[in-house]
mmCIF file of N, CA and C in Angstrom:
data_model
loop_
_atom_site.group_PDB
_atom_site.id
_atom_site.type_symbol
_atom_site.label_atom_id
_atom_site.label_comp_id
_atom_site.label_asym_id
_atom_site.label_seq_id
_atom_site.Cartn_x
_atom_site.Cartn_y
_atom_site.Cartn_z
ATOM 1 N N MET A 1 162.652 -71.517 243.334
ATOM 2 C CA MET A 1 163.700 -71.136 244.119
ATOM 3 C C MET A 1 164.656 -70.372 243.536
ATOM 4 N N PHE A 2 164.747 -69.239 243.202
ATOM 5 C CA PHE A 2 165.765 -68.472 242.405
ATOM 6 C C PHE A 2 166.565 -67.427 243.199
ATOM 7 N N GLY A 3 166.036 -67.223 244.279
ATOM 8 C CA GLY A 3 166.863 -66.242 245.017
ATOM 9 C C GLY A 3 166.778 -64.791 244.638
ATOM 10 N N LEU A 4 167.746 -63.984 245.369
ATOM 11 C CA LEU A 4 167.738 -62.577 245.015
ATOM 12 C C LEU A 4 168.838 -62.142 244.331
ATOM 13 N N ASN A 5 168.881 -61.121 243.417
ATOM 14 C CA ASN A 5 169.981 -60.616 242.880
ATOM 15 C C ASN A 5 170.624 -59.811 243.944
ATOM 16 N N PRO A 6 171.917 -60.033 244.041
ATOM 17 C CA PRO A 6 172.834 -59.466 245.195
ATOM 18 C C PRO A 6 172.968 -58.002 244.999
ATOM 19 N N GLN A 7 172.567 -57.585 243.674
ATOM 20 C CA GLN A 7 172.623 -56.002 243.452
ATOM 21 C C GLN A 7 171.255 -55.390 243.839
ATOM 22 N N GLN A 8 170.147 -56.174 244.178
ATOM 23 C CA GLN A 8 169.047 -55.505 244.341
ATOM 24 C C GLN A 8 169.080 -54.795 245.446
ATOM 25 N N SER A 9 168.395 -53.701 245.639
ATOM 26 C CA SER A 9 168.306 -52.823 246.838
ATOM 27 C C SER A 9 167.033 -52.648 247.162
ATOM 28 N N PHE A 10 166.861 -52.713 248.346
ATOM 29 C CA PHE A 10 165.392 -52.721 249.180
ATOM 30 C C PHE A 10 165.158 -51.324 250.235
ATOM 31 N N GLU A 11 166.177 -50.427 249.811
ATOM 32 C CA GLU A 11 166.043 -49.298 250.771
ATOM 33 C C GLU A 11 164.762 -48.552 250.749
ATOM 34 N N PHE A 12 164.184 -48.688 249.417
ATOM 35 C CA PHE A 12 162.910 -48.077 249.259
ATOM 36 C C PHE A 12 161.648 -48.361 250.654
ATOM 37 N N LEU A 13 161.994 -49.656 251.176
ATOM 38 C CA LEU A 13 160.977 -50.014 252.129
ATOM 39 C C LEU A 13 161.396 -49.244 253.477
ATOM 40 N N GLU A 14 162.616 -48.713 253.569
ATOM 41 C CA GLU A 14 162.925 -48.144 254.990
ATOM 42 C C GLU A 14 161.934 -46.892 255.140
ATOM 43 N N HIS A 15 161.168 -46.826 256.447
ATOM 44 C CA HIS A 15 160.533 -45.858 256.849
ATOM 45 C C HIS A 15 158.965 -45.880 256.131
ATOM 46 N N ALA A 16 158.805 -47.001 255.541
ATOM 47 C CA ALA A 16 157.462 -47.272 255.151
ATOM 48 C C ALA A 16 156.592 -47.791 256.244
ATOM 49 N N VAL A 17 155.275 -47.347 256.265
ATOM 50 C CA VAL A 17 154.337 -47.879 257.230
ATOM 51 C C VAL A 17 153.420 -48.933 256.763
ATOM 52 N N LEU A 18 153.157 -49.967 257.603
ATOM 53 C CA LEU A 18 152.390 -50.927 257.039
ATOM 54 C C LEU A 18 150.969 -50.627 257.089
ATOM 55 N N ILE A 19 150.245 -50.199 256.380
ATOM 56 C CA ILE A 19 148.797 -49.903 256.493
ATOM 57 C C ILE A 19 147.648 -50.849 256.098
ATOM 58 N N GLN A 20 147.957 -51.776 255.695
ATOM 59 C CA GLN A 20 146.767 -52.820 255.360
ATOM 60 C C GLN A 20 147.236 -54.445 255.112
ATOM 61 N N ILE A 21 146.605 -55.454 255.770
ATOM 62 C CA ILE A 21 146.808 -56.607 255.275
ATOM 63 C C ILE A 21 145.631 -57.341 254.763
ATOM 64 N N CYS A 22 145.864 -58.002 253.436
ATOM 65 C CA CYS A 22 144.754 -58.640 252.872
ATOM 66 C C CYS A 22 144.951 -60.108 252.566
ATOM 67 N N VAL A 23 144.141 -61.113 253.009
ATOM 68 C CA VAL A 23 144.525 -62.476 253.088
ATOM 69 C C VAL A 23 143.557 -63.367 251.996
ATOM 70 N N GLY A 24 144.018 -64.110 251.593
ATOM 71 C CA GLY A 24 143.495 -65.156 250.591
ATOM 72 C C GLY A 24 143.714 -66.463 250.986
ATOM 73 N N GLU A 25 143.007 -67.599 250.601
ATOM 74 C CA GLU A 25 143.435 -68.959 250.843
ATOM 75 C C GLU A 25 144.892 -69.225 250.719
ATOM 76 N N ASN A 26 145.620 -68.753 249.989
ATOM 77 C CA ASN A 26 147.054 -69.116 249.602
ATOM 78 C C ASN A 26 147.938 -67.997 249.655
ATOM 79 N N GLU A 27 147.343 -66.728 249.815
ATOM 80 C CA GLU A 27 148.323 -65.357 249.814
ATOM 81 C C GLU A 27 147.821 -64.409 250.881
ATOM 82 N N ILE A 28 149.094 -63.697 251.249
ATOM 83 C CA ILE A 28 148.631 -62.685 252.258
ATOM 84 C C ILE A 28 149.470 -61.570 251.562
ATOM 85 N N VAL A 29 148.861 -60.495 251.512
ATOM 86 C CA VAL A 29 149.553 -59.369 250.894
ATOM 87 C C VAL A 29 149.426 -57.946 251.753
ATOM 88 N N PHE A 30 150.792 -57.588 251.900
ATOM 89 C CA PHE A 30 151.020 -56.420 253.085
ATOM 90 C C PHE A 30 151.086 -55.109 252.053
ATOM 91 N N HIS A 31 150.320 -54.128 252.367
ATOM 92 C CA HIS A 31 150.303 -52.834 251.734
ATOM 93 C C HIS A 31 150.765 -51.972 252.663
ATOM 94 N N PHE A 32 151.938 -51.293 252.117
ATOM 95 C CA PHE A 32 152.678 -50.006 252.811
ATOM 96 C C PHE A 32 152.400 -48.612 252.162
ATOM 97 N N ASP A 33 152.592 -47.705 253.075
ATOM 98 C CA ASP A 33 152.306 -46.555 252.298
ATOM 99 C C ASP A 33 153.469 -46.468 251.359
ATOM 100 N N LYS A 34 153.753 -45.360 250.649
ATOM 101 C CA LYS A 34 154.539 -45.030 249.457
ATOM 102 C C LYS A 34 154.346 -45.886 248.246
ATOM 103 N N GLU A 35 152.869 -46.628 248.077
ATOM 104 C CA GLU A 35 152.767 -47.614 247.097
ATOM 105 C C GLU A 35 153.352 -48.700 246.998
ATOM 106 N N ILE A 36 153.899 -49.601 248.014
ATOM 107 C CA ILE A 36 154.560 -50.634 248.296
ATOM 108 C C ILE A 36 153.688 -51.834 248.532
ATOM 109 N N VAL A 37 153.838 -52.539 247.964
ATOM 110 C CA VAL A 37 153.140 -53.971 248.276
ATOM 111 C C VAL A 37 154.141 -55.189 248.223
ATOM 112 N N LEU A 38 153.887 -56.034 249.156
ATOM 113 C CA LEU A 38 154.285 -57.530 249.333
ATOM 114 C C LEU A 38 153.188 -58.537 249.166
ATOM 115 N N ALA A 39 153.353 -59.192 248.107
ATOM 116 C CA ALA A 39 152.504 -60.268 247.899
ATOM 117 C C ALA A 39 153.110 -61.708 248.389
ATOM 118 N N VAL A 40 152.580 -62.459 249.377
ATOM 119 C CA VAL A 40 153.595 -63.593 249.984
ATOM 120 C C VAL A 40 152.436 -64.979 249.786
ATOM 121 N N GLU A 41 153.465 -65.893 248.676
ATOM 122 C CA GLU A 41 152.523 -67.140 248.564
ATOM 123 C C GLU A 41 153.605 -68.326 249.101
ATOM 124 N N SER A 42 154.372 -68.095 250.032
ATOM 125 C CA SER A 42 155.144 -69.117 250.568
ATOM 126 C C SER A 42 155.321 -68.857 251.944
ATOM 127 N N ASP A 43 156.258 -69.800 252.647
ATOM 128 C CA ASP A 43 156.330 -69.412 253.992
ATOM 129 C C ASP A 43 157.040 -68.120 254.310
ATOM 130 N N LEU A 44 156.523 -67.713 255.827
ATOM 131 C CA LEU A 44 157.012 -66.405 256.203
ATOM 132 C C LEU A 44 157.081 -66.536 257.620
ATOM 133 N N ARG A 45 157.913 -65.681 258.207
ATOM 134 C CA ARG A 45 158.084 -65.552 259.674
ATOM 135 C C ARG A 45 157.729 -64.580 259.964
ATOM 136 N N ILE A 46 157.136 -64.416 261.607
ATOM 137 C CA ILE A 46 156.577 -63.253 262.089
ATOM 138 C C ILE A 46 157.278 -63.339 263.479
ATOM 139 N N ALA A 47 157.815 -62.130 263.735
ATOM 140 C CA ALA A 47 158.231 -62.065 265.180
ATOM 141 C C ALA A 47 157.614 -60.850 265.960
ATOM 142 N N THR A 48 157.299 -60.876 266.750
ATOM 143 C CA THR A 48 156.666 -59.733 267.652
ATOM 144 C C THR A 48 157.251 -59.914 269.098
ATOM 145 N N SER A 49 156.740 -58.925 270.054
ATOM 146 C CA SER A 49 157.239 -59.216 271.427
ATOM 147 C C SER A 49 156.812 -60.501 272.115
ATOM 148 N N SER A 50 155.858 -61.035 271.908
ATOM 149 C CA SER A 50 155.071 -62.317 271.990
ATOM 150 C C SER A 50 155.064 -63.733 271.268
ATOM 151 N N LEU A 51 155.847 -63.395 270.098
ATOM 152 C CA LEU A 51 155.740 -64.449 269.173
ATOM 153 C C LEU A 51 156.918 -64.436 268.032
ATOM 154 N N ASP A 52 157.447 -65.457 267.732
ATOM 155 C CA ASP A 52 158.607 -65.770 266.833
ATOM 156 C C ASP A 52 158.156 -67.030 266.374
ATOM 157 N N ARG A 53 157.504 -67.106 265.128
ATOM 158 C CA ARG A 53 157.192 -68.468 264.388
ATOM 159 C C ARG A 53 157.191 -68.181 262.892
ATOM 160 N N ARG A 54 157.330 -69.551 262.258
ATOM 161 C CA ARG A 54 157.276 -69.540 260.808
ATOM 162 C C ARG A 54 155.874 -70.088 260.489
ATOM 163 N N PHE A 55 155.134 -69.748 259.287
ATOM 164 C CA PHE A 55 154.084 -70.012 258.948
ATOM 165 C C PHE A 55 154.165 -70.509 257.551
ATOM 166 N N THR A 56 153.203 -71.453 257.445
ATOM 167 C CA THR A 56 153.149 -72.151 256.021
ATOM 168 C C THR A 56 151.865 -71.793 255.355
ATOM 169 N N SER A 57 150.996 -71.276 256.374
ATOM 170 C CA SER A 57 149.556 -71.096 255.980
ATOM 171 C C SER A 57 149.245 -69.408 256.063
ATOM 172 N N SER A 58 148.718 -68.828 254.920
ATOM 173 C CA SER A 58 148.534 -67.434 254.986
ATOM 174 C C SER A 58 147.410 -66.987 255.924
ATOM 175 N N VAL A 59 146.620 -67.835 256.085
ATOM 176 C CA VAL A 59 145.342 -67.651 257.075
ATOM 177 C C VAL A 59 145.901 -67.622 258.521
ATOM 178 N N GLU A 60 146.717 -68.463 258.884
ATOM 179 C CA GLU A 60 147.297 -68.386 260.337
ATOM 180 C C GLU A 60 148.248 -67.182 260.280
ATOM 181 N N ALA A 61 148.962 -66.831 259.289
ATOM 182 C CA ALA A 61 150.007 -66.032 259.618
ATOM 183 C C ALA A 61 149.274 -64.442 259.738
ATOM 184 N N ALA A 62 148.243 -64.243 259.007
ATOM 185 C CA ALA A 62 147.287 -63.036 258.855
ATOM 186 C C ALA A 62 146.981 -62.762 260.417
ATOM 187 N N ARG A 63 146.467 -63.679 261.200
ATOM 188 C CA ARG A 63 146.100 -63.334 262.470
ATOM 189 C C ARG A 63 147.335 -62.760 263.402
ATOM 190 N N GLU A 64 148.517 -63.358 263.164
ATOM 191 C CA GLU A 64 149.476 -62.488 264.123
ATOM 192 C C GLU A 64 150.153 -61.406 263.197
ATOM 193 N N ALA A 65 149.914 -61.601 262.132
ATOM 194 C CA ALA A 65 150.469 -60.142 261.304
ATOM 195 C C ALA A 65 149.815 -58.774 261.708
ATOM 196 N N LEU A 66 148.618 -58.995 262.080
ATOM 197 C CA LEU A 66 147.708 -57.738 262.422
ATOM 198 C C LEU A 66 148.774 -57.052 263.711
ATOM 199 N N GLU A 67 149.394 -57.431 264.283
ATOM 200 C CA GLU A 67 150.306 -56.739 265.372
ATOM 201 C C GLU A 67 151.301 -55.693 264.603
ATOM 202 N N LEU A 68 151.421 -56.328 263.361
ATOM 203 C CA LEU A 68 152.501 -55.324 262.700
ATOM 204 C C LEU A 68 151.827 -53.880 261.895
ATOM 205 N N LEU A 69 150.506 -53.971 261.978
ATOM 206 C CA LEU A 69 149.931 -52.894 261.235
ATOM 207 C C LEU A 69 150.349 -51.713 261.961
ATOM 208 N N GLY A 70 150.437 -50.584 261.179
ATOM 209 C CA GLY A 70 150.725 -49.158 261.857
ATOM 210 C C GLY A 70 152.162 -49.143 261.997
ATOM 211 N N SER A 71 152.969 -50.187 261.787
ATOM 212 C CA SER A 71 154.595 -50.069 262.311
ATOM 213 C C SER A 71 155.290 -49.677 260.989
ATOM 214 N N GLU A 72 156.455 -49.019 261.302
ATOM 215 C CA GLU A 72 157.319 -48.422 260.429
ATOM 216 C C GLU A 72 158.630 -49.204 260.326
ATOM 217 N N VAL A 73 158.963 -49.627 259.238
ATOM 218 C CA VAL A 73 160.198 -50.323 258.776
ATOM 219 C C VAL A 73 161.252 -49.675 259.205
ATOM 220 N N SER A 74 162.187 -50.235 259.723
ATOM 221 C CA SER A 74 163.423 -49.710 260.503
ATOM 222 C C SER A 74 164.641 -50.070 259.661
ATOM 223 N N ALA A 75 164.736 -51.482 259.275
ATOM 224 C CA ALA A 75 165.483 -51.960 258.630
ATOM 225 C C ALA A 75 165.156 -53.164 257.392
ATOM 226 N N VAL A 76 165.939 -53.506 256.371
ATOM 227 C CA VAL A 76 165.393 -54.282 255.463
ATOM 228 C C VAL A 76 166.915 -54.926 255.111
ATOM 229 N N GLN A 77 166.773 -56.498 255.252
ATOM 230 C CA GLN A 77 167.957 -57.174 254.751
ATOM 231 C C GLN A 77 167.650 -58.393 253.759
ATOM 232 N N ALA A 78 168.372 -58.241 252.662
ATOM 233 C CA ALA A 78 167.977 -59.152 251.599
ATOM 234 C C ALA A 78 169.297 -60.063 251.356
ATOM 235 N N HIS A 79 169.001 -61.419 251.380
ATOM 236 C CA HIS A 79 170.010 -62.516 251.250
ATOM 237 C C HIS A 79 169.730 -62.976 250.026
ATOM 238 N N THR A 80 170.811 -63.402 249.462
ATOM 239 C CA THR A 80 171.078 -64.215 247.979
ATOM 240 C C THR A 80 170.057 -65.698 247.869
ATOM 241 N N ASP A 81 169.656 -66.108 248.928
ATOM 242 C CA ASP A 81 168.962 -67.108 248.988
ATOM 243 C C ASP A 81 167.629 -66.981 248.715
ATOM 244 N N GLY A 82 167.119 -65.621 248.741
ATOM 245 C CA GLY A 82 165.893 -65.360 248.537
ATOM 246 C C GLY A 82 165.304 -64.861 249.746
ATOM 247 N N THR A 83 165.807 -64.949 250.910
ATOM 248 C CA THR A 83 165.182 -64.482 252.152
ATOM 249 C C THR A 83 165.313 -63.085 252.397
ATOM 250 N N LEU A 84 163.842 -62.296 252.663
ATOM 251 C CA LEU A 84 164.070 -60.935 252.826
ATOM 252 C C LEU A 84 163.545 -60.567 254.299
ATOM 253 N N THR A 85 164.404 -59.877 254.949
ATOM 254 C CA THR A 85 164.013 -59.712 256.349
ATOM 255 C C THR A 85 163.501 -58.253 256.532
ATOM 256 N N ILE A 86 162.598 -58.009 257.063
ATOM 257 C CA ILE A 86 161.986 -56.599 257.328
ATOM 258 C C ILE A 86 161.862 -56.601 258.818
ATOM 259 N N ALA A 87 162.554 -55.398 259.273
ATOM 260 C CA ALA A 87 162.492 -55.144 260.599
ATOM 261 C C ALA A 87 161.451 -53.968 260.998
ATOM 262 N N PHE A 88 160.768 -54.038 261.957
ATOM 263 C CA PHE A 88 159.914 -52.934 262.374
ATOM 264 C C PHE A 88 160.445 -52.658 263.844
ATOM 265 N N GLY A 89 161.244 -51.785 264.050
ATOM 266 C CA GLY A 89 161.834 -51.117 265.348
ATOM 267 C C GLY A 89 162.594 -52.387 265.925
ATOM 268 N N GLN A 90 162.713 -52.546 267.300
ATOM 269 C CA GLN A 90 163.497 -53.404 267.842
ATOM 270 C C GLN A 90 162.874 -54.788 268.084
ATOM 271 N N THR A 91 161.549 -54.950 268.312
ATOM 272 C CA THR A 91 161.045 -56.337 268.702
ATOM 273 C C THR A 91 160.309 -56.761 267.679
ATOM 274 N N LYS A 92 159.995 -56.260 266.270
ATOM 275 C CA LYS A 92 158.906 -56.744 265.408
ATOM 276 C C LYS A 92 159.777 -57.132 263.917
ATOM 277 N N ALA A 93 159.368 -58.206 263.325
ATOM 278 C CA ALA A 93 159.863 -58.533 262.192
ATOM 279 C C ALA A 93 159.019 -59.355 261.325
ATOM 280 N N LEU A 94 159.259 -59.202 260.022
ATOM 281 C CA LEU A 94 158.624 -59.959 259.120
ATOM 282 C C LEU A 94 159.780 -60.772 258.320
ATOM 283 N N GLU A 95 159.622 -62.077 257.927
ATOM 284 C CA GLU A 95 160.733 -62.508 257.042
ATOM 285 C C GLU A 95 160.195 -63.457 256.092
ATOM 286 N N LEU A 96 160.460 -63.159 254.901
ATOM 287 C CA LEU A 96 159.951 -63.912 253.624
ATOM 288 C C LEU A 96 160.985 -64.744 253.121
ATOM 289 N N TYR A 97 160.407 -65.900 252.772
ATOM 290 C CA TYR A 97 161.529 -67.081 252.199
ATOM 291 C C TYR A 97 160.924 -67.545 250.820
ATOM 292 N N ASP A 98 162.029 -67.706 250.152
ATOM 293 C CA ASP A 98 161.882 -68.328 248.694
ATOM 294 C C ASP A 98 162.093 -69.788 248.735
ATOM 295 N N SER A 99 160.676 -70.322 249.334
ATOM 296 C CA SER A 99 160.320 -71.707 249.707
ATOM 297 C C SER A 99 159.772 -72.716 248.666
ATOM 298 N N SER A 100 159.178 -72.083 247.800
ATOM 299 C CA SER A 100 158.540 -72.674 246.656
ATOM 300 C C SER A 100 159.538 -73.206 245.429
ATOM 301 N N PRO A 101 159.634 -74.391 245.208
ATOM 302 C CA PRO A 101 160.503 -74.640 244.073
ATOM 303 C C PRO A 101 159.818 -74.749 242.734
ATOM 304 N N TYR A 102 158.518 -74.506 242.729
ATOM 305 C CA TYR A 102 157.898 -74.700 241.499
ATOM 306 C C TYR A 102 157.166 -73.323 241.167
ATOM 307 N N HIS A 103 156.946 -72.654 241.924
ATOM 308 C CA HIS A 103 156.149 -71.520 241.832
ATOM 309 C C HIS A 103 156.801 -70.031 242.442
ATOM 310 N N GLU A 104 156.429 -68.805 242.091
ATOM 311 C CA GLU A 104 156.852 -67.620 242.707
ATOM 312 C C GLU A 104 156.578 -67.833 244.357
ATOM 313 N N SER A 105 157.404 -67.339 245.121
ATOM 314 C CA SER A 105 157.287 -67.386 246.567
ATOM 315 C C SER A 105 156.708 -65.926 247.035
ATOM 316 N N TYR A 106 157.257 -64.742 246.529
ATOM 317 C CA TYR A 106 156.717 -63.499 247.050
ATOM 318 C C TYR A 106 156.989 -62.603 245.770
ATOM 319 N N ARG A 107 156.249 -61.573 245.649
ATOM 320 C CA ARG A 107 156.612 -60.458 244.898
ATOM 321 C C ARG A 107 156.614 -58.990 245.691
ATOM 322 N N VAL A 108 157.525 -57.914 245.252
ATOM 323 C CA VAL A 108 157.678 -56.858 245.855
ATOM 324 C C VAL A 108 157.203 -55.871 244.885
ATOM 325 N N ARG A 109 156.503 -54.713 244.862
ATOM 326 C CA ARG A 109 156.191 -54.049 243.862
ATOM 327 C C ARG A 109 156.173 -52.570 244.355
ATOM 328 N N TRP A 110 156.814 -51.623 243.863
ATOM 329 C CA TRP A 110 156.919 -50.347 244.261
ATOM 330 C C TRP A 110 156.648 -49.380 243.130
ATOM 331 N N PRO A 111 156.584 -48.124 243.198
ATOM 332 C CA PRO A 111 156.375 -47.159 241.878
ATOM 333 C C PRO A 111 157.274 -47.285 241.079
ATOM 334 N N GLU A 112 158.824 -47.648 241.329
ATOM 335 C CA GLU A 112 159.519 -47.582 240.340
ATOM 336 C C GLU A 112 160.072 -49.006 239.802
ATOM 337 N N GLY A 113 159.437 -50.076 240.259
ATOM 338 C CA GLY A 113 159.824 -51.264 239.851
ATOM 339 C C GLY A 113 158.991 -52.393 240.574
ATOM 340 N N SER A 114 159.679 -53.886 240.261
ATOM 341 C CA SER A 114 159.027 -54.858 241.208
ATOM 342 C C SER A 114 160.031 -55.872 241.053
ATOM 343 N N VAL A 115 159.938 -56.860 241.895
ATOM 344 C CA VAL A 115 160.641 -57.850 242.224
ATOM 345 C C VAL A 115 160.058 -59.219 242.350
ATOM 346 N N VAL A 116 160.185 -60.456 241.654
ATOM 347 C CA VAL A 116 159.468 -61.653 241.799
ATOM 348 C C VAL A 116 160.654 -62.506 242.118
ATOM 349 N N VAL A 117 160.284 -63.262 243.413
ATOM 350 C CA VAL A 117 161.169 -64.396 243.942
ATOM 351 C C VAL A 117 160.485 -65.595 243.860
#
């Protein structure tokens, strides 16, 4: 649980489109256009027009995350506690948490850099 640097900008995520979701037993990976990848190994929250739930299982989260495919990021909000909120329009959101005290919780990679939380 290391949190996020308050100086870290995630503006590069704005207007990115979620094009692929890959699932492993302990990880869910979100691939966006613009060569942006979010690999999540911790709790995450998915909100859609029909659901708003926090998941601890990547397999369970993946089923619900499919509704986000093809969506464009409209806003990104980073918090120093490590929470990263990604909005897709008015009704959909993905929220990543720094919920693992011993391991990395998620990684964000883009062409110019990367962040590990």
